[in-house]
Coordinates of C-alpha atoms in Angstrom, one line a residue:
X1 CA 0.1 0.0 0.0
X2 CA 1.9 3.3 -1.4
X3 CA 0.2 5.5 1.5
X4 CA -0.6 3.5 4.4
X5 CA -3.1 4.9 7.2
X6 CA -3.0 1.7 9.5
X7 CA -1.1 3.1 12.1
X8 CA -3.3 6.5 11.9
X9 CA -6.4 4.5 11.9
X10 CA -5.7 2.4 14.5
X11 CA -4.7 5.2 17.0
X12 CA -7.8 7.0 16.3
X13 CA -10.6 4.0 16.3
X14 CA -9.2 3.5 19.9
X15 CA -9.7 6.9 21.0
X16 CA -13.1 7.1 19.5
X17 CA -14.1 4.1 21.2
X18 CA -13.0 5.2 24.3
X19 CA -15.2 8.2 24.0
X20 CA -18.3 6.2 23.0
X21 CA -17.9 4.1 25.9
X22 CA -17.9 7.1 28.0
X23 CA -20.8 8.2 26.4
X24 CA -22.6 5.1 28.0
X25 CA -22.7 2.8 25.1
X26 CA -22.8 -0.6 26.1
X27 CA -21.2 -2.2 23.3
X28 CA -19.5 -0.7 20.0
X29 CA -17.1 -1.5 16.8
X30 CA -15.5 0.5 14.9
X31 CA -13.6 -0.4 11.8
X32 CA -11.8 1.2 9.0
X33 CA -10.6 -0.1 5.7
X34 CA -8.5 1.4 2.7
X35 CA -7.6 -0.4 -0.8
X36 CA -6.1 0.1 -4.2
X37 CA -6.8 -1.4 -7.2
X38 CA -5.8 -1.3 -11.0
X39 CA -7.1 -3.2 -13.7
X40 CA -8.1 -3.4 -17.2
X41 CA -10.7 -4.6 -19.9
X42 CA -11.1 -5.5 -23.4
X43 CA -14.2 -4.8 -25.4
X44 CA -14.5 -6.6 -29.1
X45 CA -11.3 -7.5 -28.9
X46 CA -9.5 -3.9 -28.4
X47 CA -8.7 -2.5 -25.1
X48 CA -11.6 0.1 -23.6
X49 CA -10.2 0.7 -20.5
X50 CA -6.8 0.8 -17.9
X51 CA -8.0 2.1 -14.4
X52 CA -6.9 2.8 -10.8
X53 CA -8.5 3.3 -8.1
X54 CA -8.5 3.8 -4.4
X55 CA -11.1 3.5 -2.0
X56 CA -11.4 4.5 1.8
X57 CA -14.0 3.2 4.3
X58 CA -14.9 4.0 7.9
X59 CA -17.9 1.7 10.1
X60 CA -19.3 2.7 13.7
X61 CA -21.6 0.6 15.1
X62 CA -22.7 1.1 18.8
X63 CA -25.3 -0.2 20.8
X64 CA -27.3 1.6 23.4
X65 CA -30.4 0.7 25.5
X66 CA -30.4 -3.0 23.9
X67 CA -30.3 -1.0 20.3
X68 CA -27.9 -0.3 17.6
X69 CA -27.1 2.4 15.6
X70 CA -24.8 2.3 12.3
X71 CA -22.9 4.8 10.2
X72 CA -20.3 5.1 7.5
X73 CA -18.3 7.0 6.0
X74 CA -15.1 7.1 3.5
X75 CA -12.7 10.1 5.5
X76 CA -11.8 9.3 8.9
X77 CA -11.8 12.8 9.8
X78 CA -15.5 12.5 9.9
X79 CA -15.2 9.5 12.6
X80 CA -16.8 12.2 15.7
X81 CA -19.6 13.1 13.2
X82 CA -20.4 9.5 12.6
X83 CA -20.2 8.6 16.0
X84 CA -23.1 11.1 17.0
X85 CA -25.1 10.1 14.2
X86 CA -24.7 6.3 15.3
X87 CA -26.1 7.1 18.5
X88 CA -28.8 9.4 17.4
X89 CA -29.4 6.1 14.8
X90 CA -29.5 4.2 17.9
X91 CA -32.6 5.6 19.4
X92 CA -34.8 4.1 16.7
X93 CA -32.6 0.9 15.9
X94 CA -33.0 -2.4 15.3
X95 CA -32.6 -4.6 18.8
X96 CA -29.5 -6.2 19.3
X97 CA -29.5 -10.1 20.7
X98 CA -26.2 -10.2 22.4
X99 CA -24.5 -8.8 25.5
X100 CA -21.0 -7.8 24.1
X101 CA -18.5 -8.6 21.5
X102 CA -16.5 -11.1 22.5
X103 CA -12.9 -10.6 24.1
X104 CA -9.6 -11.5 22.3
X105 CA -9.2 -15.2 21.5
X106 CA -6.0 -17.1 19.5
X107 CA -6.5 -16.7 15.8
X108 CA -5.4 -19.3 13.2
X109 CA -2.4 -18.4 10.6
X110 CA -3.9 -17.5 7.4
X111 CA -2.2 -16.2 4.4
X112 CA -3.9 -13.2 2.9
X113 CA -1.1 -11.1 1.5
X114 CA 1.0 -12.1 -1.4
X115 CA 3.9 -9.8 -2.3
X116 CA 3.6 -11.1 -5.9
X117 CA 0.3 -10.2 -6.4
X118 CA 0.9 -6.3 -5.5
X119 CA 3.5 -6.1 -8.0
X120 CA 1.3 -7.1 -10.5
X121 CA 1.2 -4.7 -13.1
X122 CA -0.9 -3.4 -15.6
X123 CA 1.4 -3.7 -18.5
X124 CA 1.1 -7.6 -17.7
X125 CA -2.5 -7.7 -17.6
X126 CA -2.7 -5.9 -20.7
X127 CA -0.3 -8.0 -22.3
X128 CA -2.3 -11.3 -20.7
X129 CA -5.7 -10.3 -22.0
X130 CA -4.4 -9.7 -25.6
X131 CA -2.8 -13.0 -25.4
X132 CA -6.6 -14.3 -24.9
X133 CA -8.1 -11.8 -27.5
X134 CA -5.4 -13.4 -30.2
X135 CA -5.8 -16.9 -29.5
X136 CA -9.1 -16.8 -30.0
X137 CA -9.3 -14.3 -32.9
X138 CA -7.1 -17.0 -34.6
X139 CA -9.9 -19.7 -33.9
X140 CA -12.7 -17.2 -35.4
X141 CA -12.1 -13.8 -36.2
X142 CA -15.5 -13.2 -36.2
X143 CA -16.0 -13.9 -32.6
X144 CA -17.0 -11.3 -30.1
X145 CA -14.3 -11.2 -27.5
X146 CA -14.3 -9.3 -23.8
X147 CA -11.3 -10.3 -21.5
X148 CA -10.4 -8.3 -18.5
X149 CA -7.4 -8.2 -15.6
X150 CA -7.2 -7.0 -12.2
X151 CA -5.5 -7.1 -9.1
X152 CA -6.1 -5.2 -5.5
X153 CA -4.6 -5.0 -2.2
X154 CA -6.5 -3.5 0.7
X155 CA -5.4 -2.8 4.6
X156 CA -7.9 -3.1 7.5
X157 CA -8.3 -2.5 11.1
X158 CA -11.3 -3.5 13.5
X159 CA -11.6 -2.7 17.0
X160 CA -14.4 -3.5 19.5
X161 CA -15.3 -3.0 22.9
X162 CA -14.6 -6.8 23.8
X163 CA -11.1 -5.6 23.8
X164 CA -10.1 -6.9 20.1
X165 CA -8.0 -4.5 17.9
X166 CA -7.0 -6.2 14.6
X167 CA -4.9 -5.0 11.5
X168 CA -4.8 -7.7 8.3
X169 CA -3.9 -6.7 4.8
X170 CA -5.2 -9.1 1.8
X171 CA -4.2 -9.1 -2.0
X172 CA -6.4 -10.1 -4.9
X173 CA -5.9 -10.8 -9.0
X174 CA -8.1 -12.2 -11.4
X175 CA -8.3 -12.7 -15.4
X176 CA -11.4 -13.8 -17.4
X177 CA -12.5 -13.5 -20.8
X178 CA -16.2 -14.1 -22.4
X179 CA -17.4 -14.5 -26.5
X180 CA -20.1 -14.3 -28.2
X181 CA -20.6 -16.6 -31.5
X182 CA -23.4 -15.6 -33.7
X183 CA -24.3 -17.6 -36.8
X184 CA -27.7 -16.6 -38.5
X185 CA -30.0 -16.6 -36.0
X186 CA -28.1 -18.9 -33.3
X187 CA -25.9 -17.9 -30.5
X188 CA -23.5 -19.3 -28.9
X189 CA -21.9 -17.5 -25.4
X190 CA -18.6 -19.0 -23.7
X191 CA -17.1 -17.4 -20.6
X192 CA -14.4 -18.4 -18.2
X193 CA -12.3 -16.8 -15.3
X194 CA -10.4 -17.7 -12.2
X195 CA -9.1 -15.2 -9.2
X196 CA -7.2 -16.1 -6.3
X197 CA -5.0 -14.0 -3.4
X198 CA -1.9 -15.3 -4.6
X199 CA -0.4 -14.4 -8.4
X200 CA 0.7 -18.4 -9.2
X201 CA -1.0 -20.9 -11.7
X202 CA -4.1 -20.0 -11.4
X203 CA -3.4 -16.8 -13.2
X204 CA -3.3 -17.9 -16.4
X205 CA -4.1 -16.7 -20.1
X206 CA -4.3 -20.3 -21.7
X207 CA -6.0 -22.3 -19.4
X208 CA -8.7 -19.6 -20.2
X209 CA -8.0 -19.9 -23.8
X210 CA -8.4 -23.6 -23.6
X211 CA -11.3 -23.7 -21.5
X212 CA -13.4 -21.3 -23.7
X213 CA -12.4 -23.3 -27.4
X214 CA -13.3 -26.5 -25.5
X215 CA -17.2 -24.8 -25.5
X216 CA -16.9 -23.6 -29.0
X217 CA -15.8 -26.8 -30.6
X218 CA -18.6 -28.6 -28.5
X219 CA -21.1 -26.0 -30.1
X220 CA -20.1 -26.3 -33.8
X221 CA -22.5 -28.9 -34.0
X222 CA -25.9 -28.2 -33.3
X223 CA -27.8 -31.0 -32.0
X224 CA -31.5 -32.1 -31.6
X225 CA -33.0 -31.6 -28.4
X226 CA -33.7 -34.8 -26.8
X227 CA -37.4 -35.6 -25.8
X228 CA -38.5 -37.5 -22.6
X229 CA -36.7 -38.7 -19.8
X230 CA -32.6 -38.1 -20.8
X231 CA -29.2 -38.1 -18.7
X232 CA -27.7 -34.9 -18.2
X233 CA -24.3 -34.4 -17.8
X234 CA -22.7 -31.3 -15.8
X235 CA -19.7 -30.0 -15.2
X236 CA -18.0 -29.8 -12.2
X237 CA -18.6 -25.8 -12.9
X238 CA -22.4 -26.7 -12.3
X239 CA -22.0 -27.4 -8.4
X240 CA -22.0 -24.2 -7.0
X241 CA -25.5 -22.9 -8.8
X242 CA -26.6 -26.4 -8.0
X243 CA -25.7 -26.2 -4.0
X244 CA -26.8 -22.0 -4.2
X245 CA -29.9 -23.4 -2.6
X246 CA -28.5 -25.2 0.5
X247 CA -26.2 -22.3 1.0
X248 CA -29.2 -20.3 1.2
X249 CA -30.8 -22.6 3.7
X250 CA -27.7 -22.9 6.1
X251 CA -27.5 -18.7 6.2
X252 CA -27.6 -18.2 9.8
X253 CA -29.6 -14.9 8.8
X254 CA -32.3 -17.1 7.2
X255 CA -32.5 -19.5 9.8
X256 CA -33.2 -16.8 12.6
X257 CA -35.7 -14.9 10.1
X258 CA -37.4 -18.1 9.7
X259 CA -37.1 -17.9 6.2
X260 CA -35.2 -21.0 5.8
X261 CA -36.7 -25.0 5.1
X262 CA -33.8 -26.2 7.0
X263 CA -34.7 -24.4 10.0
X264 CA -35.2 -27.1 12.5
X265 CA -33.5 -29.9 10.4
X266 CA -30.2 -30.2 12.6
X267 CA -29.1 -34.0 12.7
X268 CA -31.5 -34.7 9.4
X269 CA -30.3 -36.0 6.2
X270 CA -31.1 -33.3 3.6
X271 CA -28.6 -34.4 0.8
X272 CA -27.3 -37.2 -1.1
X273 CA -25.1 -38.9 1.4
X274 CA -22.1 -38.3 -0.9
X275 CA -22.5 -34.7 0.1
X276 CA -20.1 -33.8 2.9
X277 CA -19.7 -30.0 2.8
X278 CA -17.2 -28.4 4.8
X279 CA -16.5 -24.0 5.3
X280 CA -12.7 -23.6 5.6
X281 CA -11.8 -20.1 5.6
X282 CA -8.2 -21.4 6.5
X283 CA -6.7 -22.4 3.2
X284 CA -4.0 -20.2 2.2
X285 CA -4.8 -17.2 -0.4
X286 CA -8.3 -18.8 -1.3
X287 CA -10.6 -15.6 -1.8
X288 CA -12.7 -16.2 1.3
X289 CA -9.6 -17.1 3.6
X290 CA -10.1 -15.0 6.8
X291 CA -8.5 -15.0 10.5
X292 CA -11.5 -12.9 11.8
X293 CA -15.1 -12.1 11.4
X294 CA -16.5 -8.5 11.4
X295 CA -17.7 -8.9 14.7
X296 CA -14.1 -10.0 16.2
X297 CA -14.9 -13.5 16.2
X298 CA -12.0 -16.0 15.6
X299 CA -13.1 -18.2 12.2
X300 CA -13.1 -21.8 12.3
X301 CA -12.9 -24.7 10.0
X302 CA -17.1 -25.7 10.3
X303 CA -18.4 -29.2 8.5
X304 CA -22.2 -28.1 7.4
X305 CA -22.9 -31.3 5.7
X306 CA -22.2 -34.6 7.0
X307 CA -22.6 -37.3 4.3
X308 CA -25.7 -35.6 3.4
X309 CA -26.8 -34.5 7.5
X310 CA -27.0 -31.3 7.9
X311 CA -24.7 -30.7 10.9
X312 CA -24.5 -26.8 11.4
X313 CA -25.6 -23.6 10.3
X314 CA -23.5 -20.7 9.1

């Protein structure tokens, strides 16, 4: 991060937390984050944009009289004003269902920041996208081709009334492409992309090209649609879509609101026994990797479905 504000932000949040507690809040949570990103986009096979972005976020939550008030802004200098507004909003805020934010606890070692990713240049990303475009045009000059790449880094600090003061740093990069082939009234769409926190073998233009070319080759012959009962072959890419209803059902918020059909079904068979689903935030450089939640709770590996039996909610 070129202009890190972590030390300044941490000191400022701790000062604000002390003032909030003196004003009578039973609990409070404050966070600060800043990020930088660069990227490029190709449209119809030509470079369209090459941009850079910076962002800052400041969030305040106070609990007063059993009700929560939340505010946010993008300027650390406005923290006092945001605190006043949070107290005002708490008078008409939603009721909270916890007594206090938890105290600090041991955290797992999880790698989320990569110097290699932070050093990925815009020029390299443009070259990667151009390579994808050239390879796809060599296959079919009439394709409408889009491609893009990006990388970003961020720093965050969380301070709570439970005593948590946690700083973290993250990186991320991604590469993707999408094509449209039009022949008469027939249109075929294909796209593929990958992202990761570390710049490793997942960032590979050749893999993206080959994936799209394979789908284009499969679509060269238009086959008649089958009738009646038939066997459907689904690629591994389809799994996330098929499990989306399950993900919504095990979402703790949906369960608490009574919107989930899986509420009250812990210990019951909800999936085929071939399904064991594990939520693991401790995989190094995984897109969802994290040491701590936004409420200061250490993350942990959780089995959600054990051979099809519902074992936990998120």
